[in-house]
Tab-separated table of C-alpha atoms and ligand atoms in Angstrom:
chain	number	residue	atom	x	y	z
U	1	MET	CA	-27.490	49.677	31.330
U	2	GLU	CA	-26.672	54.073	30.700
U	3	GLN	CA	-29.038	56.070	28.829
U	4	LEU	CA	-28.176	59.505	27.697
U	5	LYS	CA	-30.239	62.487	29.509
U	6	ILE	CA	-30.745	65.218	26.767
U	7	TYR	CA	-32.649	68.406	28.059
U	8	GLY	CA	-32.793	70.340	24.421
U	9	GLY	CA	-32.890	74.149	23.139
U	10	ASN	CA	-29.319	75.256	24.483
U	11	ARG	CA	-27.470	76.822	21.708
U	12	LEU	CA	-23.963	74.975	20.696
U	13	GLU	CA	-20.838	77.307	21.973
U	14	GLY	CA	-17.545	76.796	21.640
U	15	THR	CA	-14.372	75.165	20.366
U	16	LEU	CA	-13.564	71.446	20.356
U	17	THR	CA	-10.408	68.876	18.535
U	18	VAL	CA	-12.497	66.175	17.395
U	19	GLN	CA	-10.979	62.462	18.289
U	20	GLY	CA	-8.793	60.492	16.145
U	21	ALA	CA	-10.399	58.311	13.516
U	22	LYS	CA	-12.295	55.080	14.600
U	23	ASN	CA	-12.407	53.810	11.107
U	24	SER	CA	-8.477	54.577	10.950
U	25	VAL	CA	-7.340	53.376	14.042
U	26	LEU	CA	-9.003	49.882	13.374
U	27	PRO	CA	-7.396	48.757	10.583
U	28	ILE	CA	-4.194	50.421	11.187
U	29	LEU	CA	-4.284	48.105	14.651
U	30	ALA	CA	-4.870	45.128	12.429
U	31	ALA	CA	-1.422	46.744	10.796
U	32	SER	CA	0.722	46.641	13.963
U	33	ILE	CA	0.711	42.926	13.692
U	34	LEU	CA	3.202	43.014	10.281
U	35	VAL	CA	5.742	45.058	12.863
U	36	LYS	CA	7.862	43.025	14.563
U	37	GLY	CA	9.045	45.975	16.956
U	38	GLU	CA	6.947	48.421	18.490
U	39	SER	CA	4.194	50.509	16.697
U	40	ILE	CA	3.469	53.904	18.310
U	41	LEU	CA	-0.170	54.955	17.524
U	42	ARG	CA	-1.022	58.747	18.782
U	43	ASN	CA	-4.299	60.086	18.520
U	44	CYS	CA	-6.295	57.391	19.853
U	45	PRO	CA	-9.641	57.607	20.195
U	46	ASP	CA	-10.857	55.261	23.787
U	47	LEU	CA	-13.586	53.002	22.113
U	48	LYS	CA	-15.149	49.626	22.447
U	49	ASP	CA	-14.185	48.776	19.660
U	50	VAL	CA	-10.703	49.674	19.854
U	51	ASP	CA	-10.806	48.082	22.933
U	52	ALA	CA	-11.941	44.804	21.454
U	53	ALA	CA	-9.243	45.446	18.906
U	54	ILE	CA	-6.480	45.492	21.836
U	55	SER	CA	-7.832	42.513	22.823
U	56	ILE	CA	-7.598	40.584	19.426
U	57	LEU	CA	-4.043	41.597	19.669
U	58	ARG	CA	-3.008	40.323	23.100
U	59	HIS	CA	-4.799	36.942	21.854
U	60	LEU	CA	-2.236	36.739	18.827
U	61	GLY	CA	0.727	37.442	21.105
U	62	ALA	CA	1.765	41.050	20.858
U	63	VAL	CA	2.269	43.201	23.961
U	64	VAL	CA	-0.080	46.163	24.333
U	65	THR	CA	0.030	49.247	26.837
U	66	ARG	CA	-2.010	52.251	26.513
U	67	ASP	CA	-1.074	55.740	27.942
U	68	GLY	CA	-4.278	58.132	27.465
U	69	LYS	CA	-4.422	58.726	23.646
U	70	ASP	CA	-1.200	56.866	23.046
U	71	ILE	CA	-1.347	52.773	22.153
U	72	HIS	CA	1.809	50.976	22.172
U	73	ILE	CA	1.938	47.567	20.444
U	74	ASN	CA	5.084	45.341	20.516
U	75	ALA	CA	3.979	42.192	17.722
U	76	THR	CA	7.463	40.968	17.594
U	77	HIS	CA	5.973	37.764	19.025
U	78	ILE	CA	3.190	36.641	17.115
U	79	THR	CA	1.966	33.011	18.360
U	80	LYS	CA	-1.627	32.336	17.154
U	81	CYS	CA	-3.700	32.977	14.187
U	82	ASP	CA	-6.722	32.834	15.070
U	83	ILE	CA	-9.631	34.805	16.582
U	84	PRO	CA	-12.065	33.295	18.094
U	85	ASP	CA	-15.418	34.045	18.608
U	86	THR	CA	-15.946	36.237	20.992
U	87	LEU	CA	-13.583	37.963	19.907
U	88	MET	CA	-14.678	38.400	16.538
U	89	ARG	CA	-18.671	39.226	17.751
U	90	GLU	CA	-16.968	42.270	19.813
U	91	MET	CA	-15.714	44.500	16.781
U	92	ARG	CA	-17.979	44.254	13.729
U	93	SER	CA	-14.965	45.119	11.441
U	94	SER	CA	-12.525	42.115	13.156
U	95	VAL	CA	-12.437	40.980	9.559
U	96	ILE	CA	-9.799	43.255	9.003
U	97	PHE	CA	-7.351	41.174	11.219
U	98	LEU	CA	-7.669	38.400	7.845
U	99	GLY	CA	-4.837	39.664	5.620
U	100	ALA	CA	-2.703	40.685	8.053
U	101	ILE	CA	-2.596	37.993	10.184
U	102	LEU	CA	-2.288	35.964	7.049
U	103	GLY	CA	0.693	37.914	5.734
U	104	ARG	CA	2.453	37.184	8.912
U	105	MET	CA	1.353	33.480	9.769
U	106	GLY	CA	1.045	32.001	6.570
U	107	GLU	CA	-2.516	31.045	8.287
U	108	ALA	CA	-5.624	32.858	9.869
U	109	VAL	CA	-9.089	31.245	11.056
U	110	LEU	CA	-11.707	33.527	11.706
U	111	SER	CA	-15.299	32.465	12.879
U	112	SER	CA	-17.584	34.051	10.280
U	113	PRO	CA	-18.539	37.286	10.792
U	114	GLY	CA	-22.587	37.409	9.430
U	115	GLY	CA	-24.560	40.113	9.193
U	116	CYS	CA	-24.751	43.681	11.401
U	117	GLU	CA	-27.254	46.026	12.336
U	118	LEU	CA	-26.911	47.710	9.237
U	119	GLY	CA	-27.427	44.515	7.359
U	120	PRO	CA	-26.142	41.756	5.721
U	121	ARG	CA	-22.477	42.321	5.540
U	122	PRO	CA	-20.424	40.261	2.951
U	123	ILE	CA	-17.015	39.717	2.530
U	124	ASP	CA	-16.589	38.029	-0.663
U	125	LEU	CA	-14.627	40.743	-2.058
U	126	HIS	CA	-12.208	40.606	0.868
U	127	LEU	CA	-11.750	36.530	0.464
U	128	GLY	CA	-11.645	37.340	-3.640
U	129	ALA	CA	-8.712	39.612	-3.187
U	130	LEU	CA	-6.785	37.413	-0.273
U	131	ARG	CA	-7.578	34.538	-3.462
U	132	ALA	CA	-6.106	36.785	-6.149
U	133	LEU	CA	-2.959	37.145	-4.051
U	134	GLY	CA	-2.623	32.941	-3.804
U	135	ALA	CA	-4.807	32.340	-0.071
U	136	GLU	CA	-6.476	29.033	-0.144
U	137	ILE	CA	-9.796	30.011	1.994
U	138	SER	CA	-12.132	27.282	3.280
U	139	GLU	CA	-15.068	27.288	5.490
U	140	GLN	CA	-15.149	24.751	8.523
U	141	GLY	CA	-17.896	24.798	11.183
U	142	GLY	CA	-18.842	28.567	11.177
U	143	ASN	CA	-14.986	29.286	10.749
U	144	ILE	CA	-13.077	30.888	7.708
U	145	ILE	CA	-9.722	29.418	6.874
U	146	CYS	CA	-7.049	31.208	4.529
U	147	LYS	CA	-4.123	29.495	4.253
U	148	SER	CA	-0.622	30.974	2.374
U	149	ALA	CA	2.772	29.583	2.830
U	150	LYS	CA	3.889	32.455	0.838
U	151	LEU	CA	1.589	34.838	-0.954
U	152	GLN	CA	2.236	35.902	-4.145
U	153	GLY	CA	1.452	39.998	-5.705
U	154	ALA	CA	-1.232	39.574	-8.003
U	155	GLU	CA	-3.561	42.691	-10.030
U	156	ILE	CA	-6.981	42.917	-7.644
U	157	ASN	CA	-10.279	44.520	-9.100
U	158	LEU	CA	-12.458	45.362	-6.831
U	159	SER	CA	-15.966	44.955	-8.300
U	160	SER	CA	-16.741	47.615	-5.940
U	161	PRO	CA	-14.685	49.919	-4.380
U	162	SER	CA	-15.108	48.205	-0.063
U	163	VAL	CA	-13.092	49.820	1.968
U	164	GLY	CA	-12.503	47.099	4.104
U	165	ALA	CA	-11.363	44.727	1.045
U	166	THR	CA	-8.876	47.163	-0.179
U	167	GLU	CA	-7.896	47.482	3.376
U	168	ASN	CA	-6.920	43.665	4.067
U	169	ALA	CA	-6.168	43.834	0.273
U	170	MET	CA	-3.581	46.164	1.117
U	171	LEU	CA	-2.259	44.486	4.655
U	172	ALA	CA	-2.070	40.823	3.212
U	173	ALA	CA	-0.157	42.577	-0.296
U	174	VAL	CA	2.648	43.902	2.042
U	175	SER	CA	3.972	40.840	3.136
U	176	ALA	CA	3.843	39.254	-0.703
U	177	ASN	CA	6.271	38.501	-3.278
U	178	GLY	CA	6.421	41.484	-5.782
U	179	GLU	CA	4.207	43.780	-6.917
U	180	THR	CA	0.278	43.959	-6.489
U	181	ILE	CA	-2.027	46.630	-8.400
U	182	ILE	CA	-5.529	47.067	-6.751
U	183	THR	CA	-8.003	48.713	-9.208
U	184	ASN	CA	-11.208	50.725	-8.307
U	185	ALA	CA	-10.055	50.725	-4.414
U	186	ALA	CA	-12.127	52.408	-1.886
U	187	ARG	CA	-10.634	56.253	-1.945
U	188	GLU	CA	-11.496	57.214	1.717
U	189	PRO	CA	-8.947	59.285	3.627
U	190	GLU	CA	-8.718	56.196	6.016
U	191	ILE	CA	-6.958	54.239	3.531
U	192	MET	CA	-4.458	57.055	2.900
U	193	ASP	CA	-3.998	57.094	6.892
U	194	LEU	CA	-3.394	53.238	6.446
U	195	GLN	CA	-1.229	53.492	3.653
U	196	ASP	CA	0.924	56.186	5.532
U	197	PHE	CA	1.204	53.863	8.555
U	198	LEU	CA	2.907	51.640	6.526
U	199	VAL	CA	5.232	53.502	4.052
U	200	ALA	CA	6.122	54.871	7.824
U	201	ALA	CA	6.628	51.153	9.100
U	202	GLY	CA	8.587	51.024	6.002
U	203	ALA	CA	6.479	49.129	3.398
U	204	LYS	CA	6.581	50.339	0.120
U	205	ILE	CA	2.997	51.413	-1.149
U	206	SER	CA	1.317	54.217	-3.267
U	207	GLY	CA	-1.687	56.024	-4.885
U	208	ALA	CA	-3.759	55.521	-1.830
U	209	GLY	CA	-6.470	58.323	-1.950
U	210	GLN	CA	-6.519	57.319	-6.153
U	211	SER	CA	-8.608	53.981	-7.202
U	212	THR	CA	-4.985	52.343	-8.185
U	213	ILE	CA	-2.995	51.243	-5.463
U	214	THR	CA	0.533	49.630	-5.850
U	215	ILE	CA	2.451	47.668	-3.125
U	216	ILE	CA	5.644	46.210	-4.042
U	217	GLY	CA	5.652	43.520	-1.244
U	218	GLY	CA	8.173	42.459	1.226
U	219	GLY	CA	7.312	43.635	4.271
U	220	VAL	CA	7.837	46.291	6.896
U	221	GLY	CA	10.225	47.476	9.371
U	222	LYS	CA	10.951	47.079	12.835
U	223	THR	CA	9.949	50.746	14.532
U	224	VAL	CA	6.752	53.276	13.767
U	225	ASP	CA	5.162	56.436	14.992
U	226	HIS	CA	1.873	57.384	13.865
U	227	ARG	CA	-0.647	59.830	14.315
U	228	ILE	CA	-4.365	58.722	13.773
U	229	ILE	CA	-6.081	61.250	11.162
U	230	PRO	CA	-9.414	63.010	12.661
U	231	ASP	CA	-12.751	61.410	12.347
U	232	ARG	CA	-14.076	63.048	9.647
U	233	ILE	CA	-17.847	61.554	10.787
U	234	VAL	CA	-17.435	62.794	14.147
U	235	THR	CA	-16.836	66.021	12.800
U	236	ALA	CA	-19.861	65.509	10.687
U	237	THR	CA	-21.905	64.879	13.545
U	238	TYR	CA	-20.822	67.887	15.762
U	239	LEU	CA	-20.842	70.304	12.965
U	240	SER	CA	-24.629	68.724	11.735
U	241	ALA	CA	-25.766	69.232	15.632
U	242	THR	CA	-24.801	73.126	15.580
U	243	ALA	CA	-26.241	73.387	12.112
U	244	PHE	CA	-29.903	72.161	13.820
U	245	VAL	CA	-29.691	73.617	17.273
U	246	GLY	CA	-28.280	77.271	16.423
U	247	GLY	CA	-24.935	78.246	17.662
U	248	ARG	CA	-21.271	79.141	17.015
U	249	VAL	CA	-18.704	75.918	17.377
U	250	GLU	CA	-14.888	75.947	16.190
U	251	LEU	CA	-13.481	72.575	15.536
U	252	LEU	CA	-9.858	72.488	15.346
U	253	ASP	CA	-7.614	70.222	13.587
U	254	CYS	CA	-10.087	68.553	11.716
U	255	MET	CA	-9.040	68.143	8.131
U	256	PRO	CA	-11.921	70.206	6.229
U	257	GLU	CA	-11.768	68.716	3.107
U	258	HIS	CA	-12.268	65.413	4.366
U	259	VAL	CA	-15.524	66.620	5.248
U	260	ALA	CA	-16.195	68.454	2.121
U	261	THR	CA	-19.700	67.343	1.176
U	262	VAL	CA	-21.221	68.098	4.822
U	263	THR	CA	-19.668	71.325	4.772
U	264	ASP	CA	-21.587	72.053	0.927
U	265	ALA	CA	-24.863	70.650	2.233
U	266	LEU	CA	-24.664	72.027	5.486
U	267	GLN	CA	-24.160	75.677	3.912
U	268	ALA	CA	-26.543	75.260	1.520
U	269	ALA	CA	-29.464	74.465	4.418
U	270	GLY	CA	-28.127	78.299	5.757
U	271	SER	CA	-25.548	77.975	7.869
U	272	GLU	CA	-22.461	79.603	7.315
U	273	ILE	CA	-18.876	77.741	7.371
U	274	THR	CA	-15.484	79.260	7.995
U	275	ILE	CA	-12.541	77.271	6.792
U	276	ARG	CA	-9.143	78.325	7.979
U	277	GLY	CA	-6.010	76.072	7.573
U	278	GLN	CA	-7.395	72.879	9.350
U	279	ASP	CA	-10.166	74.340	11.428
U	280	ILE	CA	-14.021	74.705	10.464
U	281	THR	CA	-15.930	77.218	12.113
U	282	ILE	CA	-19.949	76.775	11.738
U	283	LYS	CA	-22.168	79.510	12.223
U	284	SER	CA	-26.398	79.162	12.560
U	285	ASN	CA	-29.436	80.312	13.821
U	286	GLY	CA	-30.981	76.690	13.632
U	287	ALA	CA	-33.535	77.935	10.585
U	288	LEU	CA	-32.452	75.609	7.966
U	289	GLN	CA	-34.141	75.677	4.380
U	290	ALA	CA	-34.552	72.154	2.751
U	291	ILE	CA	-31.454	71.116	-0.098
U	292	SER	CA	-30.928	69.272	-3.316
U	293	PRO	CA	-31.155	65.493	-2.821
U	294	VAL	CA	-28.376	64.135	-0.847
U	295	ILE	CA	-27.013	60.671	-2.053
U	296	THR	CA	-24.440	58.524	-0.544
U	297	ARG	CA	-21.527	57.557	-2.522
U	298	PRO	CA	-18.059	56.053	-1.426
U	299	TYR	CA	-15.458	58.474	-0.722
U	300	PRO	CA	-15.493	61.688	-1.846
U	301	GLY	CA	-19.110	61.299	-2.488
U	302	PHE	CA	-21.421	62.160	0.745
U	303	PRO	CA	-20.658	59.593	3.432
U	304	THR	CA	-23.313	57.017	4.649
U	305	ASP	CA	-22.310	57.285	8.058
U	306	ALA	CA	-22.739	61.114	7.545
U	307	GLN	CA	-26.041	60.464	6.714
U	308	PRO	CA	-28.517	59.925	9.197
U	309	CYS	CA	-26.752	62.701	11.503
U	310	LEU	CA	-27.808	65.216	8.190
U	311	VAL	CA	-31.491	63.743	8.362
U	312	ALA	CA	-31.373	64.267	12.036
U	313	ALA	CA	-30.423	68.127	11.446
U	314	SER	CA	-33.032	68.448	8.641
U	315	VAL	CA	-36.020	67.663	10.283
U	316	LYS	CA	-36.997	71.240	10.900
U	317	ASN	CA	-35.473	72.462	7.223
U	318	ARG	CA	-38.198	74.044	5.236
U	319	GLY	CA	-39.217	72.289	2.528
U	320	THR	CA	-38.597	68.565	1.873
U	321	THR	CA	-34.877	67.302	1.604
U	322	VAL	CA	-34.410	63.827	-0.052
U	323	PHE	CA	-32.257	61.550	0.690
U	324	ILE	CA	-30.963	58.659	-1.437
U	325	GLU	CA	-28.831	55.579	0.795
U	326	ASN	CA	-26.542	53.702	-2.052
U	327	ILE	CA	-24.399	51.798	0.406
U	328	PHE	CA	-26.065	49.895	3.295
U	329	GLN	CA	-29.495	48.325	3.426
U	330	ASN	CA	-31.471	48.804	6.542
U	331	ARG	CA	-29.717	52.242	7.246
U	332	TYR	CA	-32.634	53.980	8.001
U	333	ARG	CA	-33.790	51.696	11.308
U	334	TYR	CA	-33.306	55.344	13.275
U	335	VAL	CA	-36.307	56.837	11.680
U	336	GLU	CA	-38.660	54.977	13.490
U	337	GLU	CA	-37.385	57.123	16.555
U	338	LEU	CA	-37.036	60.420	14.754
U	339	ARG	CA	-40.647	59.468	14.025
U	340	ARG	CA	-41.465	59.208	17.934
U	341	MET	CA	-40.054	62.788	18.257
U	342	GLY	CA	-41.999	64.151	15.623
U	343	ALA	CA	-40.305	64.062	12.564
U	344	ASP	CA	-41.947	63.894	9.422
U	345	ILE	CA	-39.724	60.880	7.447
U	346	LYS	CA	-41.193	58.929	4.721
U	347	LEU	CA	-39.150	56.135	3.493
U	348	GLU	CA	-39.208	53.735	0.428
U	349	GLY	CA	-36.862	51.649	0.092
U	350	ARG	CA	-33.588	53.424	-0.130
U	351	VAL	CA	-34.937	56.796	-0.270
U	352	ALA	CA	-36.100	59.129	2.676
U	353	MET	CA	-38.230	62.165	2.131
U	354	VAL	CA	-37.591	64.259	4.967
U	355	THR	CA	-40.387	67.320	5.038
U	356	GLY	CA	-39.271	69.940	7.494
U	357	VAL	CA	-41.801	70.187	10.927
U	358	ASP	CA	-41.837	73.496	13.586
U	359	GLY	CA	-40.872	71.410	15.993
U	360	LEU	CA	-39.310	68.135	18.058
U	361	THR	CA	-40.510	66.850	21.440
U	362	GLY	CA	-38.344	65.167	23.718
U	363	ALA	CA	-39.268	61.228	24.115
U	364	GLY	CA	-37.809	57.699	24.670
U	365	VAL	CA	-35.582	56.535	22.030
U	366	SER	CA	-33.229	53.724	21.398
U	367	ALA	CA	-30.267	53.884	19.360
U	368	THR	CA	-30.353	51.522	16.989
U	369	ASP	CA	-27.008	51.097	15.522
U	370	LEU	CA	-23.765	53.732	15.747
U	371	ARG	CA	-24.781	56.481	13.778
U	372	GLY	CA	-28.308	56.299	14.210
U	373	GLY	CA	-28.082	56.170	17.683
U	374	ALA	CA	-25.350	59.394	16.910
U	375	ALA	CA	-28.811	61.414	15.072
U	376	LEU	CA	-30.861	60.802	17.797
U	377	VAL	CA	-28.494	62.559	19.908
U	378	VAL	CA	-28.557	65.293	17.758
U	379	ALA	CA	-32.238	65.562	17.559
U	380	ALA	CA	-32.731	65.448	20.691
U	381	LEU	CA	-30.141	68.611	21.558
U	382	GLY	CA	-32.728	70.283	19.451
U	383	ALA	CA	-35.724	68.875	20.295
U	384	ALA	CA	-38.901	70.769	23.493
U	385	GLY	CA	-37.648	68.597	26.763
U	386	GLU	CA	-35.866	65.460	28.069
U	387	THR	CA	-34.781	62.874	25.616
U	388	THR	CA	-33.641	59.451	26.772
U	389	VAL	CA	-31.343	57.370	24.304
U	390	SER	CA	-30.773	53.838	25.690
U	391	GLU	CA	-29.167	51.154	24.130
U	392	ILE	CA	-26.220	53.914	23.926
U	393	GLU	CA	-23.330	51.070	23.258
U	394	HIS	CA	-23.771	51.392	19.858
U	395	ILE	CA	-23.055	55.341	20.114
U	396	ASP	CA	-19.659	54.115	22.305
U	397	ARG	CA	-18.447	51.813	19.441
U	398	GLY	CA	-17.532	55.164	17.497
U	399	TYR	CA	-17.904	58.092	19.990
U	400	ASP	CA	-15.469	59.176	22.367
U	401	ASN	CA	-17.442	60.691	25.357
U	402	ILE	CA	-19.828	62.100	23.189
U	403	GLU	CA	-21.405	63.423	26.531
U	404	SER	CA	-18.725	65.148	27.580
U	405	ALA	CA	-17.643	66.590	24.035
U	406	LEU	CA	-21.641	67.589	23.678
U	407	ARG	CA	-21.283	69.539	27.327
U	408	SER	CA	-18.323	71.895	26.822
U	409	LEU	CA	-20.366	73.117	23.902
U	410	GLY	CA	-23.079	73.930	26.780
U	411	ALA	CA	-25.398	71.172	25.441
U	412	ASP	CA	-27.769	69.706	28.618
U	413	ILE	CA	-26.261	65.901	27.902
U	414	GLN	CA	-26.038	63.606	30.780
U	415	ARG	CA	-24.959	60.133	31.043
U	416	ILE	CA	-27.149	57.581	33.274
U	417	SER	CA	-27.251	54.651	34.465
U	418	SER	CA	-30.900	52.973	34.511
S	501	UD1	C1	-16.729	51.052	6.267
S	501	UD1	C2	-16.838	51.638	7.307
S	501	UD1	C3	-18.008	51.796	7.528
S	501	UD1	C4	-18.539	52.518	6.300
S	501	UD1	C5	-18.309	51.840	4.970
S	501	UD1	C6	-18.358	52.471	4.115
S	501	UD1	C7	-14.823	51.064	8.707
S	501	UD1	C8	-14.406	49.990	10.171
S	501	UD1	N1	-15.994	50.792	8.470
S	501	UD1	O1	-16.880	49.920	6.208
S	501	UD1	O2	-18.241	52.814	8.699
S	501	UD1	O3	-20.043	53.258	6.649
S	501	UD1	O4	-17.102	51.767	5.137
S	501	UD1	O5	-18.239	54.011	3.855
S	501	UD1	O6	-13.698	51.106	8.320
S	501	UD1	N2	-19.382	44.956	0.499
S	501	UD1	C9	-19.550	43.462	-0.349
S	501	UD1	N3	-19.008	42.619	-0.162
S	501	UD1	C10	-17.474	42.911	0.551
S	501	UD1	C11	-17.748	44.176	1.235
S	501	UD1	C12	-18.217	44.950	1.073
S	501	UD1	O7	-20.529	43.192	-1.558
S	501	UD1	O8	-16.701	41.628	0.534
S	501	UD1	C13	-20.944	45.650	-0.011
S	501	UD1	C14	-21.263	46.222	1.610
S	501	UD1	O9	-22.297	44.935	1.992
S	501	UD1	C15	-22.058	47.521	1.578
S	501	UD1	C16	-20.651	47.840	-0.004
S	501	UD1	O10	-19.993	46.818	-0.350
S	501	UD1	O11	-22.977	47.599	0.860
S	501	UD1	C17	-19.697	48.872	0.965
S	501	UD1	O12	-18.934	48.577	1.790
S	501	UD1	P1	-17.513	48.491	2.476
S	501	UD1	O13	-16.598	49.630	1.705
S	501	UD1	O14	-16.485	46.830	2.672
S	501	UD1	O15	-17.665	48.987	4.136
S	501	UD1	P2	-17.160	48.497	5.197
S	501	UD1	O16	-15.385	48.056	4.880
S	501	UD1	O17	-17.463	47.156	5.698
C-alpha cells in the first residue's frame, strides 16, 4: 500500500502546466468506439480511471496504444457489447460507455454500477434518455441490458442537468436516425469537449455549453485527432493549495473561464489572482478571511468537485465560512480527517461551517474519496509537521502524479510504500 508523506509549511512557488481533464477523457474514450477507424487523443492524464477505460475499450475489441500523453484508439473492429463486472468495478464512471456501445452495436450489457463513496449514484436519467431514443432496457441478474435495432432521434428533457446522462444521450443520439434535442442538458466544459471531439469526428452537434443540445444522427467519420481540455478541478486544487499555504504559482494553459467561481472565491478570501490569456497566477500570504457562503451547483455554478479543497483552504480563514453541498450526499466524509488535524468544522446535513483556527497539526489521515483525498493533501501542505495520507488510490484516480506536481512547486511530499 502506498501513502503520501508530507511535511507542511513550505510556500509554493513556480510554474505548472495543468494535466488534461479526467472528466473529459473518460467520455471521449467511450466516444472513440463510434469512430470506425483511428482516434488520436492528446493531453491525456496518466490515471487509474484512464487505464480502466482503456481496458474496457480493449475488451470491446478496439486496439489501443499509449505514447506518453497521446492515446491512439482503433475501433474499426468492435466485437463485444458487454462490460464485465470486474471492469465496471475498476471505474466508477463506466456507465458512460452505455450510449456509445448501444449506438455502435445495437445492444449493450453492463453490470449495475451500484453506489460509490459519494452516496448512491442512480442512473435513471441515463436510462430514461436511452429509452426516449427507442432503447428497450431490462435488468437481469445484476446486469442492465439495453437493446435497439435502430435508435430514433427524440426530444429528451432531463429532469436535472446530469453530466453523465447528457453525455450518454449525446453518444447514443449520434448513431440515431434523425434529430435529437436534449433540454435541461448539463453545461459543464467537459460536455463542450465531448461535442468538439464528436464534431471533429464528423458528427453534427451544436449547443453544448448551453441548456439545449441538438444532434443530427447519422454517425461519425473514420478519423479524429483531438486535444483534451485542461482539468479545471486539478487547477482548483493547486490554486486552493497556494492560497492556503502562501506563495506565488503560475498555472499555464488552464482555461481560466472554467474556474471563475473558484478564482472569485479565493480572491474574496484575500489571495491575489491575475489572469493573462489562458494562464492564472495566484499570490497569497496564507492569511485569508472568511467569505460569503459557497454553494455548489451545476456549471456554471461552484463545482462540487472543488468544494473539498476550498474547505481545506478555508480552515485558517479569519471568521466562519459556510459551505452548502447541493449535488452529492456523503461529500463531507473527509471532514472527520480534517478535524484530526485540528480543523473546526461543524456539519449539519448539506451545510458545513468552517471556523478559522490558528493552525493545523500533521496527523495520520486516510483519503475517503478522490476530492476528499486531495483536500487532505492541501491541508497537510499547510499543517505543522508530518502528515501521512493513506488510501491514496482514491487520489490516483484523478491526479496524475500529484506529488511530483507539488514537489515542482517546492512542497515536501513523497510517495512511500508502507
Ligand atoms: C460528473 C463528474 C463528477 C462530478 C459530477 C457533478 C465525470 C466522470 N464525473 O459525475 O466528477 O462530481 O459530474 O459535477 O464526469 N443523478 C440522478 N440520476 C441520474 C444521474 C445523476 O439522480 O441518472 C444525480 C446524482 O445522484 C447527483 C446529480 O444527479 O446527485 C449530479 O450527478 P451527475 O451530474 O450525473 O454526475 P456524474 O455524471 O455522475
